[in-house]
């Protein structure tokens, strides 16, 4: 999504530049380049993925949204007997490339796992913030009428 914002900003800058600076480039050329950049930026910003859960019909849909149109297929959930909230901390480092500094630190991921009666994972959701994971785990717990285990 950051790329979309950057493209929109670059497009706006491209359109405004001929009016602020006397660069010698044509206004029409700046309008065309800026408009294309803004259009691509809006397209990139509108592209995302998610999951719908229909508690009443016991099914879910992983979807992709492009320009507000969500596509995906529904999958039936036979049974959810357990919801687990798991937190795991690991050390993260980037590889020095000679330009950027080497950074390292501990990262904690919080994962909600929905399990069937055989212990197989049906769905899982990862979060960086514990409060968001706990809130969504409670929504899933009340929707499927299954307690959350930590």
mmCIF file of N, CA and C in Angstrom, residues 1-8 40-41 44-45:
data_model
loop_
_atom_site.group_PDB
_atom_site.id
_atom_site.type_symbol
_atom_site.label_atom_id
_atom_site.label_comp_id
_atom_site.label_asym_id
_atom_site.label_seq_id
_atom_site.Cartn_x
_atom_site.Cartn_y
_atom_site.Cartn_z
ATOM 1 N N UNK A 1 0.815 -1.196 0.000
ATOM 2 C CA UNK A 1 0.000 0.000 0.000
ATOM 3 C C UNK A 1 0.854 1.255 0.000
ATOM 4 N N UNK A 2 2.044 1.163 0.569
ATOM 5 C CA UNK A 2 2.943 2.315 0.585
ATOM 6 C C UNK A 2 3.337 2.716 -0.837
ATOM 7 N N UNK A 3 3.548 1.743 -1.705
ATOM 8 C CA UNK A 3 3.885 2.039 -3.094
ATOM 9 C C UNK A 3 2.779 2.859 -3.755
ATOM 10 N N UNK A 4 1.519 2.525 -3.483
ATOM 11 C CA UNK A 4 0.400 3.277 -4.039
ATOM 12 C C UNK A 4 0.411 4.718 -3.589
ATOM 13 N N UNK A 5 0.667 4.933 -2.310
ATOM 14 C CA UNK A 5 0.721 6.300 -1.773
ATOM 15 C C UNK A 5 1.874 7.075 -2.416
ATOM 16 N N UNK A 6 3.020 6.408 -2.571
ATOM 17 C CA UNK A 6 4.170 7.072 -3.200
ATOM 18 C C UNK A 6 3.876 7.439 -4.658
ATOM 19 N N UNK A 7 3.217 6.534 -5.381
ATOM 20 C CA UNK A 7 2.874 6.838 -6.775
ATOM 21 C C UNK A 7 1.867 7.983 -6.879
ATOM 22 N N UNK A 8 0.904 8.015 -5.993
ATOM 23 C CA UNK A 8 -0.067 9.122 -5.979
ATOM 24 C C UNK A 8 0.644 10.437 -5.679
ATOM 25 N N UNK A 40 -2.200 4.506 -11.509
ATOM 26 C CA UNK A 40 -1.515 3.284 -11.063
ATOM 27 C C UNK A 40 -1.472 3.237 -9.530
ATOM 28 N N UNK A 41 -1.223 4.367 -8.887
ATOM 29 C CA UNK A 41 -1.201 4.428 -7.430
ATOM 30 C C UNK A 41 -2.539 4.069 -6.814
ATOM 31 N N UNK A 44 -2.992 0.283 -7.141
ATOM 32 C CA UNK A 44 -2.182 -0.445 -6.154
ATOM 33 C C UNK A 44 -2.809 -0.329 -4.768
ATOM 34 N N UNK A 45 -3.295 0.862 -4.402
ATOM 35 C CA UNK A 45 -3.928 1.060 -3.088
ATOM 36 C C UNK A 45 -5.205 0.251 -2.933
#
